[in-house]
Short mmCIF file of C-alpha atoms and ligand atoms in Angstrom, two decimals:
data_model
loop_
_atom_site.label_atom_id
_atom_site.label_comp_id
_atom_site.label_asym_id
_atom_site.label_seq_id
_atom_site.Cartn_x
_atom_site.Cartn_y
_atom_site.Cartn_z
CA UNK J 130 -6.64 0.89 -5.44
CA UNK J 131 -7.47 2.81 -2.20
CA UNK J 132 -5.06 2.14 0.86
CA UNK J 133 -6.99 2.79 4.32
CA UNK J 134 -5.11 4.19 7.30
CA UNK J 135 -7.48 2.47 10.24
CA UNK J 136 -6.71 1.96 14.03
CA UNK J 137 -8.40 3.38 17.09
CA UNK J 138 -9.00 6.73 18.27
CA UNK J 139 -6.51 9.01 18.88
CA UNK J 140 -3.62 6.95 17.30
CA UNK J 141 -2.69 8.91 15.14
CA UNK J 142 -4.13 8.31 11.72
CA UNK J 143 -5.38 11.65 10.61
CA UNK J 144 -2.00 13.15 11.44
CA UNK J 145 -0.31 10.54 9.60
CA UNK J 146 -2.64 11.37 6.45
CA UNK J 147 -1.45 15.03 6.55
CA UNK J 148 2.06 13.91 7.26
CA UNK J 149 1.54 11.49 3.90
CA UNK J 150 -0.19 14.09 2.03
CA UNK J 151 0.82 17.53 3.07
CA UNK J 152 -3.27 18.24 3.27
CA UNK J 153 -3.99 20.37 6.36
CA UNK J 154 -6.39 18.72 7.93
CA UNK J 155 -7.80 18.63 11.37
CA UNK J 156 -6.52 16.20 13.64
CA UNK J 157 -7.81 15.22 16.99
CA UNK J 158 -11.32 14.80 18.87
CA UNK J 159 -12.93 17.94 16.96
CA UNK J 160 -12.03 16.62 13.80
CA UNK J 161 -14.07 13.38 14.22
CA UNK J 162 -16.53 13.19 11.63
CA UNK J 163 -18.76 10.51 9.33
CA UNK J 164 -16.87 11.55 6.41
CA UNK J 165 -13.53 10.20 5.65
CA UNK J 166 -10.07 12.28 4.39
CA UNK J 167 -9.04 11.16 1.07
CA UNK J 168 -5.73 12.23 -0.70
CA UNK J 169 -3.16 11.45 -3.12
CA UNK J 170 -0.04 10.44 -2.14
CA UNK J 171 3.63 10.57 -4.54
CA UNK J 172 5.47 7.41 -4.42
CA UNK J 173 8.99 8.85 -3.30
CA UNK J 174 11.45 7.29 -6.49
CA UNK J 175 15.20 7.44 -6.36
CA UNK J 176 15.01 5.85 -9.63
CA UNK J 177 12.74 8.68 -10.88
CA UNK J 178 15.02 11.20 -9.39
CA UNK J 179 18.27 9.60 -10.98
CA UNK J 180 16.66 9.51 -14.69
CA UNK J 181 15.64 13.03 -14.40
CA UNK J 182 18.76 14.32 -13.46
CA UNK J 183 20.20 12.17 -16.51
CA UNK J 184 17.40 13.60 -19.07
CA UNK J 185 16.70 16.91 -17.72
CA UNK J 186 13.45 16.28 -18.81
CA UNK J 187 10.12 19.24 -18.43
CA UNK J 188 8.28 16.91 -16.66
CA UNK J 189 9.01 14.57 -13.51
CA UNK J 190 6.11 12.07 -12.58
CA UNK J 191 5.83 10.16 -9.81
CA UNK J 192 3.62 6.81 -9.18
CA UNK J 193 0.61 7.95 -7.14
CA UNK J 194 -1.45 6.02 -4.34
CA UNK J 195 -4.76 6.96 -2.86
CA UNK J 196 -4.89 6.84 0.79
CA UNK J 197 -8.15 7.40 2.90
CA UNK J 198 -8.19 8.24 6.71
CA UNK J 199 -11.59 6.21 8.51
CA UNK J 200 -11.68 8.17 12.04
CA UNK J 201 -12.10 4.66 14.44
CA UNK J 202 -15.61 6.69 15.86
CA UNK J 203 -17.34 7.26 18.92
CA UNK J 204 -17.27 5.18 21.70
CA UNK J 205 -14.28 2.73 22.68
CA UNK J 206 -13.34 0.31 20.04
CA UNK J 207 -14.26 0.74 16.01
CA UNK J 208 -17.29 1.50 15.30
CA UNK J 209 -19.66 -0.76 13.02
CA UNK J 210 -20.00 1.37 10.22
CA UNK J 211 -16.02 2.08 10.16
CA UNK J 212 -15.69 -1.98 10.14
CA UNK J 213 -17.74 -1.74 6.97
CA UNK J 214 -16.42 0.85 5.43
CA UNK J 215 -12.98 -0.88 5.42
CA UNK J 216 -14.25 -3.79 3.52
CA UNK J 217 -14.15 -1.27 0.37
CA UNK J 218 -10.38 -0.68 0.58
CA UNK J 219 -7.72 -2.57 -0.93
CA UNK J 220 -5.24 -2.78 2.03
CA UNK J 221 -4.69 -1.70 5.73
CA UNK J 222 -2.40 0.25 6.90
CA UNK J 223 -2.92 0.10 10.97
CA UNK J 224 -1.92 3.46 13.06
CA UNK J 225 -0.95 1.98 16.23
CA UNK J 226 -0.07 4.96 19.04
CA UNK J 227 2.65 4.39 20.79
CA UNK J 228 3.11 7.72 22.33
CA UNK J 229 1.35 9.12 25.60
CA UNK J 230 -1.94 10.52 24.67
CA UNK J 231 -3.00 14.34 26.09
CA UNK J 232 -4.31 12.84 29.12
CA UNK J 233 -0.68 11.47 29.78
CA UNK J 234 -2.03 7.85 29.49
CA UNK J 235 0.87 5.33 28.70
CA UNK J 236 0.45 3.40 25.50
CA UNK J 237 -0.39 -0.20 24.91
CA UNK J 238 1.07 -0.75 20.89
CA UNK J 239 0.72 -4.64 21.20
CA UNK J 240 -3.10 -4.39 23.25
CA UNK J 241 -3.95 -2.07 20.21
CA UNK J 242 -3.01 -4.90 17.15
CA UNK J 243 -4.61 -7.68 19.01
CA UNK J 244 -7.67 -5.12 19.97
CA UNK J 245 -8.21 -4.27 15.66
CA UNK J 246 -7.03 -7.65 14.83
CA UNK J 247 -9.95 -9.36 17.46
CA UNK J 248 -12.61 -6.82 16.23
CA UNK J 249 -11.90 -8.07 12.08
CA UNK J 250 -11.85 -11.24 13.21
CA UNK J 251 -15.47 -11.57 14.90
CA UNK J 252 -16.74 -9.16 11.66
CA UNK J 253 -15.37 -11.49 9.54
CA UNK J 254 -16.81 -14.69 11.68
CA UNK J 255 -20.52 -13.53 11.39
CA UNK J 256 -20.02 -12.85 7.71
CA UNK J 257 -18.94 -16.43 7.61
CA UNK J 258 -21.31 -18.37 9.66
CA UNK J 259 -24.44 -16.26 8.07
CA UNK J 260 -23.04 -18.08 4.91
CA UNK J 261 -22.46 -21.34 5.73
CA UNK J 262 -25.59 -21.53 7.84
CA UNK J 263 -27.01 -20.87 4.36
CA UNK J 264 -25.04 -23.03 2.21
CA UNK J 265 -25.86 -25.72 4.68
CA UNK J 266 -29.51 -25.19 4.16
CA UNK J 267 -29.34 -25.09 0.17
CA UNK J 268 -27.00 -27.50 0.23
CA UNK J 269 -26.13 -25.93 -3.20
CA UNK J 270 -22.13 -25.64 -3.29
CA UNK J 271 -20.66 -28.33 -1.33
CA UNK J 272 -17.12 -27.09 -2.80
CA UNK J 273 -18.00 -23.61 -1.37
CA UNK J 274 -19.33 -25.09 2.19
CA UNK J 275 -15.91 -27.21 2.64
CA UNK J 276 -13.82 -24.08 2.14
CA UNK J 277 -15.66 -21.53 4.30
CA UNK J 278 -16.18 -24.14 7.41
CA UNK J 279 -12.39 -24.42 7.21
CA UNK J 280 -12.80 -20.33 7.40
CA UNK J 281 -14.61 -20.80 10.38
CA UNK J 282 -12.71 -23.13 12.13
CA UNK J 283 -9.36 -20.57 11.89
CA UNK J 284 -11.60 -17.69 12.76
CA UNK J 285 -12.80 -19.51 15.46
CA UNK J 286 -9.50 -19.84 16.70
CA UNK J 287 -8.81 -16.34 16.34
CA UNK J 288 -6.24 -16.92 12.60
CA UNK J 289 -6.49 -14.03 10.87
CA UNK J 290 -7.91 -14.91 7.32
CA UNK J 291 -4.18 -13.33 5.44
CA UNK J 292 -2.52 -16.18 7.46
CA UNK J 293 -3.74 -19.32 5.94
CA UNK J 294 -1.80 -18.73 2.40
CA UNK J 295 -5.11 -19.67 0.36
CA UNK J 296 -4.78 -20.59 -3.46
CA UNK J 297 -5.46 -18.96 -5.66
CA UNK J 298 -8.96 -20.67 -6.55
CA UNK J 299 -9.99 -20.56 -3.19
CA UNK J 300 -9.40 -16.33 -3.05
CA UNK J 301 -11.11 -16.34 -6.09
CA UNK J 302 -14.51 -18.21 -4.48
CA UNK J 303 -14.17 -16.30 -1.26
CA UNK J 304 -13.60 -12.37 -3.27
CA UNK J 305 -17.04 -11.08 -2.86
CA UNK J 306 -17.44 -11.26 1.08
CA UNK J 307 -14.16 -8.93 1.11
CA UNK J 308 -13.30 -10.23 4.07
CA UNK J 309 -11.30 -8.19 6.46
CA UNK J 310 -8.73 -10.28 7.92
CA UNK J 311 -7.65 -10.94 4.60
CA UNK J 312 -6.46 -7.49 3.21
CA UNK J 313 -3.23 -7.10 3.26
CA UNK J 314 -1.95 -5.23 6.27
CA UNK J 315 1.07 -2.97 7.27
CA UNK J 316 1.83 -1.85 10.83
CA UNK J 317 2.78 1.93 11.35
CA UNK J 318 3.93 2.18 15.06
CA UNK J 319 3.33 5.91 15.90
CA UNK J 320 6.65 6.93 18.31
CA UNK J 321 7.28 9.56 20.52
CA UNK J 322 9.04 12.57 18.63
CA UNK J 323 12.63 11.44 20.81
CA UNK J 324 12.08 7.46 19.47
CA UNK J 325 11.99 8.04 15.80
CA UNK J 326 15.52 6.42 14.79
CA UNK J 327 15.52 3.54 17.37
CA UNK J 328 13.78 0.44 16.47
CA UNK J 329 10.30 -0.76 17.55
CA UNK J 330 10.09 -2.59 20.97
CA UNK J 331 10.76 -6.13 20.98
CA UNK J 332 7.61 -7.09 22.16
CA UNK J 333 5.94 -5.38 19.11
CA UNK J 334 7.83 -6.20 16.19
CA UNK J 335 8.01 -10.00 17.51
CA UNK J 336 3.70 -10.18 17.39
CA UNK J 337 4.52 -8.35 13.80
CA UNK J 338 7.14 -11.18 12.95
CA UNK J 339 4.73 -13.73 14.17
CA UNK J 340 1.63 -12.57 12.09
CA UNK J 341 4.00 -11.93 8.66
CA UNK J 342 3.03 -8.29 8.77
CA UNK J 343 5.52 -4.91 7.19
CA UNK J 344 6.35 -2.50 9.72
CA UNK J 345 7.26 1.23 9.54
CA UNK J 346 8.07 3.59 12.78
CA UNK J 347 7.54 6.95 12.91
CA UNK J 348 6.67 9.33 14.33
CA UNK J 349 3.11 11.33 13.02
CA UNK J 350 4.24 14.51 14.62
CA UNK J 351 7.73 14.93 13.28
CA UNK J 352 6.48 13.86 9.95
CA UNK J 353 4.25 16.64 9.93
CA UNK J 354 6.79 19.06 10.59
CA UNK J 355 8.76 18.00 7.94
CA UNK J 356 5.93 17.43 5.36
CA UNK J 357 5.43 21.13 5.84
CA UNK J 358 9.93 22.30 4.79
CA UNK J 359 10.73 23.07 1.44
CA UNK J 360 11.74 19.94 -0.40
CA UNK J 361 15.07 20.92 0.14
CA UNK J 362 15.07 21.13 3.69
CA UNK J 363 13.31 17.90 4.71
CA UNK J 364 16.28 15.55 4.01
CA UNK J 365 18.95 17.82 5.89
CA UNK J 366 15.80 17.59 9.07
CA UNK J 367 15.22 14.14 8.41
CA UNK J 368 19.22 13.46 8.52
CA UNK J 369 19.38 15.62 12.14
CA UNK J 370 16.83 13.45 13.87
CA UNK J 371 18.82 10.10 13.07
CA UNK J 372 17.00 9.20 9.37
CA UNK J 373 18.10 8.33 6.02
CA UNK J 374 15.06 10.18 4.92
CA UNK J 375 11.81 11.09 6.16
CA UNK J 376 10.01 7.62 7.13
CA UNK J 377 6.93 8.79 5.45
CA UNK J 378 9.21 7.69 2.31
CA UNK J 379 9.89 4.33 3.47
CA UNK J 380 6.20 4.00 4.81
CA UNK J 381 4.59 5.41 1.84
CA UNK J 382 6.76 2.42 -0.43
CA UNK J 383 5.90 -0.16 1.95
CA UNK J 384 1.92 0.49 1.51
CA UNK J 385 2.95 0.66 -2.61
CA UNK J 386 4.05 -2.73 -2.39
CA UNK J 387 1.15 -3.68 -0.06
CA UNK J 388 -1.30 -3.55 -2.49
CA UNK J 389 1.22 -5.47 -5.26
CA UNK J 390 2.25 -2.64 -7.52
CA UNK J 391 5.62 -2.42 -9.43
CA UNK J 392 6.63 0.65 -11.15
CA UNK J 393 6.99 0.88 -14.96
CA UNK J 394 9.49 3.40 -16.60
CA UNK J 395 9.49 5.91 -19.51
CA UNK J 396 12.12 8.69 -19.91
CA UNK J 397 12.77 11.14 -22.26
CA UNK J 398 13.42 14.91 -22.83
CA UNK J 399 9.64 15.61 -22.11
CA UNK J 400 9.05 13.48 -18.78
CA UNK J 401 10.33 10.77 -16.35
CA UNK J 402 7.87 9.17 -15.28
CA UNK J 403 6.79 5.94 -12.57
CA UNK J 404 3.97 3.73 -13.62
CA UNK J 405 2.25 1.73 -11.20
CA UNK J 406 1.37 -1.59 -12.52
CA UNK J 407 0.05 -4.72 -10.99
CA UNK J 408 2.75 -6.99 -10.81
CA UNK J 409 2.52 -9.43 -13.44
CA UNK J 410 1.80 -7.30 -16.10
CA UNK J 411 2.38 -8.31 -19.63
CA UNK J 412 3.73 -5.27 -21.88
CA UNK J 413 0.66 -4.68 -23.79
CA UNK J 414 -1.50 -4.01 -20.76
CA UNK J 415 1.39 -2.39 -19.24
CA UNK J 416 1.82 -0.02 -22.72
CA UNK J 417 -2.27 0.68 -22.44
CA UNK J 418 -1.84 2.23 -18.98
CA UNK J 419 -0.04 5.22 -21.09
CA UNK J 420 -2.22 5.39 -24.02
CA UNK J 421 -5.40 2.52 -25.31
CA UNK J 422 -3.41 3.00 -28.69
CA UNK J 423 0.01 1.77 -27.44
CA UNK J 424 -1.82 -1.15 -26.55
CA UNK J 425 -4.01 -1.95 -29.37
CA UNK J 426 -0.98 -1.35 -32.08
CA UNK J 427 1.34 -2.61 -29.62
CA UNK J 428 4.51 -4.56 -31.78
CA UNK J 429 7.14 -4.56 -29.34
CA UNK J 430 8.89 -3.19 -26.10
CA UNK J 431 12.56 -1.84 -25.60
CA UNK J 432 13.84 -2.74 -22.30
CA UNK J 433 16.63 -1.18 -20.39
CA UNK J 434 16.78 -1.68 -16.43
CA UNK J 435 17.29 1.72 -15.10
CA UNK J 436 20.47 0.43 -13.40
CA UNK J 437 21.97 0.63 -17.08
CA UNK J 438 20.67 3.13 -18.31
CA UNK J 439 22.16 4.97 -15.13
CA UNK J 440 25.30 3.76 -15.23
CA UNK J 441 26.13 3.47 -19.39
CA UNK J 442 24.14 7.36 -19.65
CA UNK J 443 21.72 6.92 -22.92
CA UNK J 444 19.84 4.19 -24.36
CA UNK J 445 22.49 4.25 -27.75
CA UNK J 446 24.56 3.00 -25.21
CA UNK J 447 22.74 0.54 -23.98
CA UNK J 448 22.20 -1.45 -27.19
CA UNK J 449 25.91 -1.22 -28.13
CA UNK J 450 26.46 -2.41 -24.94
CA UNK J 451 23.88 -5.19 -25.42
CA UNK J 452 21.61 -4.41 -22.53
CA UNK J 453 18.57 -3.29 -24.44
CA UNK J 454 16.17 -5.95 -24.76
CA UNK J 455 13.63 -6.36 -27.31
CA UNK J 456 10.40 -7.84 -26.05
CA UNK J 457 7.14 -9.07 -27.51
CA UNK J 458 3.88 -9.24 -26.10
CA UNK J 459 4.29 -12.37 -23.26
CA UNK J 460 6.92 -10.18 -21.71
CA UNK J 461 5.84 -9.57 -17.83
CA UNK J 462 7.27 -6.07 -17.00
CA UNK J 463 9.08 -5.78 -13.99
CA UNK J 464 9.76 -3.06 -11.01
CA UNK J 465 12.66 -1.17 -12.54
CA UNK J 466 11.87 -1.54 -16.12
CA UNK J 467 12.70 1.47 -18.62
CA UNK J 468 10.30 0.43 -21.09
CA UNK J 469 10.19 2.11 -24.87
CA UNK J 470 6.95 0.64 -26.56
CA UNK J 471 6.90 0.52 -30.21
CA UNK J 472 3.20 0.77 -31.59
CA UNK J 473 1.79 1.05 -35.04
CA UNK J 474 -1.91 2.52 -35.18
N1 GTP F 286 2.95 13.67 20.71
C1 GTP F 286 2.37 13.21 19.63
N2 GTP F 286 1.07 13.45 19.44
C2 GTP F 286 0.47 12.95 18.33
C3 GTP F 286 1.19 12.20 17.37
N3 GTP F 286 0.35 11.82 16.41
C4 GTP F 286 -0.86 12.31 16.75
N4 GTP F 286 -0.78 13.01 17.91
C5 GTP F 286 -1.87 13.72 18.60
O1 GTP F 286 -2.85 12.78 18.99
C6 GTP F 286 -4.16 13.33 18.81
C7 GTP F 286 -5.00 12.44 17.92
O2 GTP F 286 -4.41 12.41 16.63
P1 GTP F 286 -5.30 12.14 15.34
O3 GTP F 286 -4.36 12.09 14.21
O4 GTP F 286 -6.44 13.06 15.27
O5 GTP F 286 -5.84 10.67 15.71
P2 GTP F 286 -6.83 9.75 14.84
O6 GTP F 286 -6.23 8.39 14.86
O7 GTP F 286 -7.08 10.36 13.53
O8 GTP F 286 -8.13 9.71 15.74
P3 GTP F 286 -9.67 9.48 15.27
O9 GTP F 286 -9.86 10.15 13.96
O10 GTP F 286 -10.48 10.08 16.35
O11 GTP F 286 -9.90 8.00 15.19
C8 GTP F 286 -3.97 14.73 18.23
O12 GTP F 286 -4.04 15.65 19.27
C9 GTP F 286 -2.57 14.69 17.66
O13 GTP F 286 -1.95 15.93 17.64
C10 GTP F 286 2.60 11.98 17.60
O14 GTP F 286 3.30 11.35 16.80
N5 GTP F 286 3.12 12.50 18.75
MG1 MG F 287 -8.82 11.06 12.62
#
């Protein structure tokens, strides 16, 4: 799963990548370059935190997410070869600036999400009438034909693909043009460093409202700053500038959920641990993510949500208490799930 931080130039998205990652990396015009940034990101886990200070464990493990940062490119606009090399990531997290740039220029948030979303639109309206010009001339998949001239027609009057709720078939048919418009997208308004605890401007969070699309604020800069404190310091910074926490927490489990990923959880004295999972993951699949042989000699799974477990202090507990479940292999884990998989091999 690789999460892409696009937008246009200067917004922002290479110092949001070293914000999300703690990388240094080179940020501004200098820094432009063919090659993209990529870098794993920690899925920030209360629910990791609270188990591990339950089971003192050796080990804590986070859920991790891979995050790459496509400079927009030369020239106004995105460049063609950045549109192309978004079609190879999994979901879009747009860097929209809404701070004034070096050259004191005001911002435009709301010009910049029409400007990307205009720009995926037309790439994704040539992919579509190349095919249908052909599947018109074959004639070979009138099924096929029916669904991408209804493509065209919403292109054509400038629907984003995400927007049309397609079944599940019809995604299925449609999978291998990876069309843009419909990755899943998430909006990260870039503030000025005094804006980071109010909310985002009407105007903006109304076209995000209208379009069914997540939104985070912050502020690249101060994120930055407080990637780069001790752990123990970047809550009590966060917490003086107006935040709960630092937003790159809130942002990075917004792009988690982007992409459909729950979190799976073992515990013990050796390691707590987060799981990513797709969600709908039956337990066997889910146990094979630890180990092939969990899944192979899988027999059963010991449930406990973490709430429990939390709250009654040790799994014992939990069975007297009759909140241990016992399930077999149909059994769809879910986000929150202290799983304990029983295998024979
Ligand atoms: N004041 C302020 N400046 C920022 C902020 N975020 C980024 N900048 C500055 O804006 C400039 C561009 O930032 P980058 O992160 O390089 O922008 P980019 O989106 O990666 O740009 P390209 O890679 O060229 O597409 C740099 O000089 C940053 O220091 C912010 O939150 N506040
Ligand atoms: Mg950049």
């Amino acid at each position: 799963m690789k999460i892409g931080l696009v937008g246009f130039a200067d917004s922002g998205k290479t110092t949001v990548f070293g914000a999300l990652t703690g990388l240094t990396v080179a940020t501004g015009y200098a820094a432009r370059r063919d090659k993209a940034n990529v870098g794993v990101v920690k899925v920030p886990d209360a629910r990791v935190d609270a188990l591990t200070k339950l089971y003192q464990p050796k080990k804590k493990t986070y859920a991790e997410i891979v995050f790459t940062d496509l400079a927009a490119g030369s020239g106004p606009g995105i460049e063609r070869a950045v549109l192309n090399a978004m079609r190879n990531l999994d979901a879009l997290c747009q860097v929209v600036r809404a701070f004034p740039d070096a050259a004191g220029e005001a911002p435009d948030p709301l010009d910049e999400l029409t400007g990307l979303e205009t720009e995926t639109i037309l790439a994704d309206l040539e992919v579509v009438e190349q095919r249908v010009e052909r599947l018109r001339r074959d004639r070979s998949d009138a099924r096929e034909l029916a669904l991408l001239e209804r493509l065209q027609g919403a292109l054509e009057s400038e629907t984003p693909l995400r927007q049309l709720g397609l079944s599940e078939a019809d995604l299925r048919t449609v999978s291998g043009y990876a069309f843009l418009t419909l990755k899943p997208l998430l909006l990260v308004l870039n503030v000025p460093e005094g804006d980071v605890a109010a909310p985002a401007p009407a105007e903006f969070s109304a076209a995000a409202e209208k379009r069914g699309l997540g939104l985070t604020v912050l502020s690249a800069a101060v994120e930055m700053e407080i990637a780069q404190l001790p752990d123990a310091e970047q809550a009590e910074f966060a917490t003086s500038l107006g935040l709960d926490e630092p937003a790159r927490n809130r942002f990075i489990r917004a792009a988690f959920e982007l992409i459909d990923l729950v979190s799976m959880l073992t515990t013990g004295p050796d390691e707590c641990r987060a799981w990513p999972i797709a969600r709908g993951t039956r337990a066997p699949r889910a146990a094979g993510k630890i180990h092939s042989d969990i899944e192979r000699g899988f027999i059963r799974a010991e449930v406990v949500r973490w709430e429990d477990l939390i709250e009654l202090g040790s799994e014992a507990r939990c069975r007297e208490a009759g909140k241990l479940r016992v399930e077999g292999k149909d059994y769809i884990v879910s986000d929150g799930d202290v799983v304990n998989f029983r295998f024979n091999v």
